[in-house]
């Protein structure tokens, strides 16, 4: 018995690498046997209990509370939350209210899709020999690109502020509609800003795409490991990030395998959450692969949307996307191409927003809720993918909340991709820097928003690489801390 | 006498101060423009209830009473030093 | 003048404050001439806090043991420690989770009380605001703090000047007109379409925390027809004075508006407020803060005790735990 333990101690190890340049903190854990990777895990290490904290309080107040799940995509949580509350209270918002909500979501998508390449995506395409790669380094290499990009990011914030009331954690949505429509002077201001920054959009997108084209070899290095892709599409697979039906396609063939409603508990019949012993993220898999959850990993986000949506409703964006399809084939599944698709979406959103701003807004903003008890769901597209808010209320009081964030869905896909790349490689022969570079490239391409679920432990306490001795079931037996204490 | 100032930039014209003042005649009055005015500052007993009922903290009492705890330690030290 | 080193330490938070600080740096390039960023997981690729840093900003609340260690390390390293956001100053929205038992909540969310002890950091039984645990130099409150506040603070700190502070409340920037309350009655929930867009929410009988919340946001929520939830944290007098609590301070204002005596009739108003609203509603962003939990009247502690002991909530949590376990697959058996 003792001997057996020693044997395990010698061979099986966990290596833990802290991720940077993502929102929040996460670790990638490598399980190795004699240095050869057997399994790679993506670990989120914290929770703030959003799913229980508002139990017993008014369901109306949830759209004010749930945005605080994430400060980066708060507006999306707000819109999803208010959509779910609408369903619970059985009320359909008037057309104009819907359009204001669309604008809130468009604004935050524009903001996030530009922010990710700038701060997290493109620094990764900088040459690996540059130390401390970051947006600040990127600004040194191509200052124009970063300046133009940041102006697009700010424009996104402005749109959310005008239509949602606040730039971060907006408030305008309420059960049955919205509370106020923006004044015409505010809309005019946004209109002129949108026209003014068209040049910035071109500089930003062209510069970023050029950087990505130069790094084609790097993109090719990483192969997808996930099996499915999921996104919301409007009628006729049009680009619609608030209303539509959720579609799941096979990542290999591109064929549609499932479709379900974006506003009822139907989602429970198609996707399944499962908890894992090492992470505060509840992983997601497809229902029909529940017995082997790893094979049912779903990719959500810009890449999935690009494959599912037929047209963005913007010619330039469609052209850019189709160019990528020609080069890489369809369905396009290389994880790093998600950054490219974010740029495509930035272009598309810019056109959609400037079109939307031209249409006048009516005065009917709210409908009366019909009931106080119910259980329904609101599913929309967040910048990082499909976001599910599932509420139950009894007599206006919240009794049940379940929230599945895009990062939770993507966590399994990240694991699968990491596994695809690292499996059977001997990481003892890799330098820390090399290992780190490969791991973060994959993780960052998903733009994981760990704020939605997590934050990290102190790396200096356990050092960024902790050695954990595990038994045959991968249950850790002993942790060796740096210093040998 | 205490000096009372009302910051009109902050004042919401709710007149809570007029209603709440505990002084005999009341320190504040409603002015012609709807803002409260300090009509009888000499009445003020410095209870500061107006501060706690003002929704915007717009009332400022300048150099109002400061309570002093008297403990002139030095005198005692001198006395006992002489005894030794 | 040499640059000051700058580190940003995120604890359990939403990242909104990080985004605001990043915006401050990108919108005001002059800040980059004052500060040299040495640690910030979201922006630079360093993974360890240096031994000595001139200015450290902390975001988020202390939820796990690791958060606590990280906060201690940040304090040791920092010459000046700035906490940003409601979470770090008053426990923020995360504090609201304290209303229910942490163990039961974990069970309800993950199907078990603790994620594997060796691999994932241990969850503390309650939430702590960093400003309650370590001495801090500056607090930039609000959820999220405006970019301007961050810029002004960083500039003043770099130059060694005092940071200007305001003493007023959100009401002073709210365009709604305050009117006397005719009938003391409270309406639960958010204002409906019939609410008057020009009149103060308190005058109309809705709960609005504007008059007890510190100024600095420009009152966007009341402008959009949503009452203030108090994301800026309590007004400084409430934080400083032991005889004032959020509920009592608010009740005094409401009583006077209704023509009652702010001292003698205080209990009547508080009773009515607590009948109409869950006491947690007054502490949406401050429930975890020691400042408010230690008030002599103890309304915050009562709010926590009441909801923690409520068998109804317990049952709901157990139901949710069942939902999770039914859904779950144990990965170990894979």
CSV table of C-alpha atoms in Angstrom, one decimal, chain A residues 16 18 20-22 25 43 45-53 55-58 60-61 64-65 68-72 119-120 132-136 150 154 157 162 165-169 171-172 179-180 268 272-280 282 290 294 366 368 399-402 415 444 451 455 457-462 475-476 479, chain C residues 10-14 16 19-20 22-23 26-27 32 37 39 41-48 63-64 66-67 69-70 73 93-94 96-97 100 102 105-106 108-110 112 114-116 118-121 123 143-144 189-193 220-221 223-224 226-227 229 231 278 280-281 284-285 313 316-317 320 323 327-329 331-332 334:
chain,number,residue,atom,x,y,z
A,16,UNK,CA,-1.1,24.8,-12.2
A,18,UNK,CA,-2.3,31.2,-13.6
A,20,UNK,CA,-3.4,36.6,-17.2
A,21,UNK,CA,-5.0,39.0,-19.6
A,22,UNK,CA,-8.5,37.7,-19.1
A,25,UNK,CA,-8.5,34.9,-12.7
A,43,UNK,CA,-10.2,25.9,-13.1
A,45,UNK,CA,-11.8,29.4,-8.1
A,46,UNK,CA,-14.5,31.6,-6.6
A,47,UNK,CA,-18.2,32.2,-6.3
A,48,UNK,CA,-20.3,35.1,-5.2
A,49,UNK,CA,-23.5,33.2,-4.9
A,50,UNK,CA,-25.6,35.3,-7.2
A,51,UNK,CA,-28.0,32.4,-7.6
A,52,UNK,CA,-29.1,32.4,-4.0
A,53,UNK,CA,-28.6,36.0,-2.7
A,55,UNK,CA,-34.2,34.6,-3.0
A,56,UNK,CA,-37.2,36.0,-1.2
A,57,UNK,CA,-36.7,39.5,-2.7
A,58,UNK,CA,-38.8,41.0,-5.5
A,60,UNK,CA,-38.7,43.0,-10.4
A,61,UNK,CA,-35.4,44.0,-8.8
A,64,UNK,CA,-30.9,45.8,-11.1
A,65,UNK,CA,-28.9,43.1,-9.3
A,68,UNK,CA,-23.3,43.1,-11.0
A,69,UNK,CA,-22.3,39.5,-11.9
A,70,UNK,CA,-19.9,41.0,-14.4
A,71,UNK,CA,-18.7,44.5,-14.9
A,72,UNK,CA,-17.5,43.9,-18.4
A,119,UNK,CA,-6.6,44.2,-24.3
A,120,UNK,CA,-6.6,40.4,-24.5
A,132,UNK,CA,5.1,41.5,-20.4
A,133,UNK,CA,2.9,41.5,-23.5
A,134,UNK,CA,-0.1,43.8,-22.8
A,135,UNK,CA,-2.2,46.5,-24.3
A,136,UNK,CA,0.4,49.0,-23.2
A,150,UNK,CA,-10.3,52.6,-27.5
A,154,UNK,CA,-15.8,54.3,-25.6
A,157,UNK,CA,-20.1,52.7,-23.5
A,162,UNK,CA,-27.7,56.8,-23.5
A,165,UNK,CA,-29.1,54.9,-18.2
A,166,UNK,CA,-25.6,54.0,-17.0
A,167,UNK,CA,-22.5,52.9,-18.9
A,168,UNK,CA,-21.7,50.0,-16.5
A,169,UNK,CA,-24.6,48.3,-14.7
A,171,UNK,CA,-30.9,50.3,-15.3
A,172,UNK,CA,-33.4,51.2,-18.0
A,179,UNK,CA,-38.7,53.2,-18.1
A,180,UNK,CA,-37.5,56.0,-20.4
A,268,UNK,CA,-33.1,21.9,-19.9
A,272,UNK,CA,-27.0,19.8,-19.1
A,273,UNK,CA,-24.9,21.4,-16.3
A,274,UNK,CA,-22.5,19.3,-14.3
A,275,UNK,CA,-20.3,20.2,-11.3
A,276,UNK,CA,-16.7,19.1,-11.1
A,277,UNK,CA,-14.6,18.7,-8.0
A,278,UNK,CA,-11.9,21.1,-8.9
A,279,UNK,CA,-13.7,24.3,-10.1
A,280,UNK,CA,-16.3,26.8,-9.1
A,282,UNK,CA,-20.5,24.5,-13.4
A,290,UNK,CA,-24.4,13.5,-20.6
A,294,UNK,CA,-16.2,15.8,-22.2
A,366,UNK,CA,-44.3,49.7,-21.2
A,368,UNK,CA,-48.7,45.9,-17.8
A,399,UNK,CA,-37.8,31.6,-5.4
A,400,UNK,CA,-35.3,30.2,-7.8
A,401,UNK,CA,-32.5,31.6,-10.0
A,402,UNK,CA,-30.3,29.7,-12.4
A,415,UNK,CA,-10.6,22.2,-21.6
A,444,UNK,CA,-7.6,34.0,-24.2
A,451,UNK,CA,-15.9,37.6,-13.2
A,455,UNK,CA,-11.4,35.1,-9.2
A,457,UNK,CA,-6.0,32.6,-5.3
A,458,UNK,CA,-2.7,34.2,-4.5
A,459,UNK,CA,-0.1,32.8,-6.8
A,460,UNK,CA,2.8,33.7,-4.7
A,461,UNK,CA,1.4,31.7,-1.8
A,462,UNK,CA,1.3,28.4,-3.6
A,475,UNK,CA,-8.1,13.0,-5.8
A,476,UNK,CA,-5.2,15.1,-4.5
A,479,UNK,CA,0.1,19.3,-1.9
C,10,UNK,CA,-8.7,42.1,-7.9
C,11,UNK,CA,-10.4,40.0,-5.2
C,12,UNK,CA,-13.9,38.5,-5.7
C,13,UNK,CA,-15.6,41.1,-7.8
C,14,UNK,CA,-17.2,41.7,-11.1
C,16,UNK,CA,-16.3,46.6,-13.5
C,19,UNK,CA,-12.6,48.4,-16.6
C,20,UNK,CA,-13.1,51.8,-15.1
C,22,UNK,CA,-8.4,50.9,-17.4
C,23,UNK,CA,-10.6,53.5,-19.0
C,26,UNK,CA,-6.5,55.1,-21.6
C,27,UNK,CA,-8.6,58.3,-21.6
C,32,UNK,CA,0.7,56.8,-17.6
C,37,UNK,CA,1.9,49.5,-13.9
C,39,UNK,CA,1.0,44.1,-11.5
C,41,UNK,CA,-3.6,40.4,-14.2
C,42,UNK,CA,-6.1,41.9,-16.6
C,43,UNK,CA,-3.6,44.1,-18.3
C,44,UNK,CA,0.0,42.9,-17.9
C,45,UNK,CA,1.4,39.5,-17.9
C,46,UNK,CA,3.0,39.5,-14.5
C,47,UNK,CA,1.7,36.9,-12.0
C,48,UNK,CA,3.0,38.1,-8.7
C,63,UNK,CA,-15.0,35.7,-0.1
C,64,UNK,CA,-12.3,33.0,0.2
C,66,UNK,CA,-7.1,33.1,-0.7
C,67,UNK,CA,-8.7,36.5,-1.1
C,69,UNK,CA,-4.1,36.3,2.0
C,70,UNK,CA,-4.0,38.3,-1.1
C,73,UNK,CA,-0.1,40.8,0.9
C,93,UNK,CA,-23.8,43.4,-3.9
C,94,UNK,CA,-21.8,40.4,-2.8
C,96,UNK,CA,-26.3,40.5,0.0
C,97,UNK,CA,-25.4,36.8,-0.2
C,100,UNK,CA,-28.5,33.2,3.6
C,102,UNK,CA,-23.0,30.3,3.0
C,105,UNK,CA,-26.0,28.4,-0.6
C,106,UNK,CA,-23.0,26.4,-1.7
C,108,UNK,CA,-27.8,24.9,-3.5
C,109,UNK,CA,-25.5,26.1,-6.3
C,110,UNK,CA,-22.9,23.2,-6.5
C,112,UNK,CA,-22.2,20.2,-2.0
C,114,UNK,CA,-17.4,22.8,-0.3
C,115,UNK,CA,-15.7,22.4,-3.6
C,116,UNK,CA,-12.8,20.0,-3.1
C,118,UNK,CA,-7.3,20.9,-1.6
C,119,UNK,CA,-7.8,22.2,-5.0
C,120,UNK,CA,-10.2,25.1,-4.8
C,121,UNK,CA,-9.8,27.8,-2.1
C,123,UNK,CA,-15.1,29.7,1.1
C,143,UNK,CA,-20.7,50.7,-8.2
C,144,UNK,CA,-18.8,51.3,-10.4
C,189,UNK,CA,-41.8,47.2,-5.7
C,190,UNK,CA,-40.5,49.4,-8.4
C,191,UNK,CA,-42.6,52.4,-9.6
C,192,UNK,CA,-45.1,51.5,-12.3
C,193,UNK,CA,-46.0,53.5,-15.4
C,220,UNK,CA,-29.0,58.5,-13.4
C,221,UNK,CA,-31.3,56.0,-11.8
C,223,UNK,CA,-33.7,60.3,-13.8
C,224,UNK,CA,-34.6,57.0,-15.6
C,226,UNK,CA,-35.7,53.7,-11.1
C,227,UNK,CA,-35.3,54.5,-7.4
C,229,UNK,CA,-30.6,51.3,-4.6
C,231,UNK,CA,-24.8,51.6,-4.7
C,278,UNK,CA,-37.8,43.3,3.4
C,280,UNK,CA,-32.4,43.5,3.2
C,281,UNK,CA,-33.7,46.0,0.7
C,284,UNK,CA,-28.5,46.0,-0.9
C,285,UNK,CA,-24.9,47.2,-1.2
C,313,UNK,CA,-35.8,30.2,2.4
C,316,UNK,CA,-36.1,26.9,-1.3
C,317,UNK,CA,-32.4,26.4,-1.0
C,320,UNK,CA,-32.5,24.2,-5.6
C,323,UNK,CA,-32.3,20.7,-9.0
C,327,UNK,CA,-28.7,17.7,-13.2
C,328,UNK,CA,-25.2,16.7,-12.1
C,329,UNK,CA,-23.0,14.0,-13.3
C,331,UNK,CA,-17.0,13.6,-13.1
C,332,UNK,CA,-14.9,11.3,-10.9
C,334,UNK,CA,-16.3,9.2,-15.7
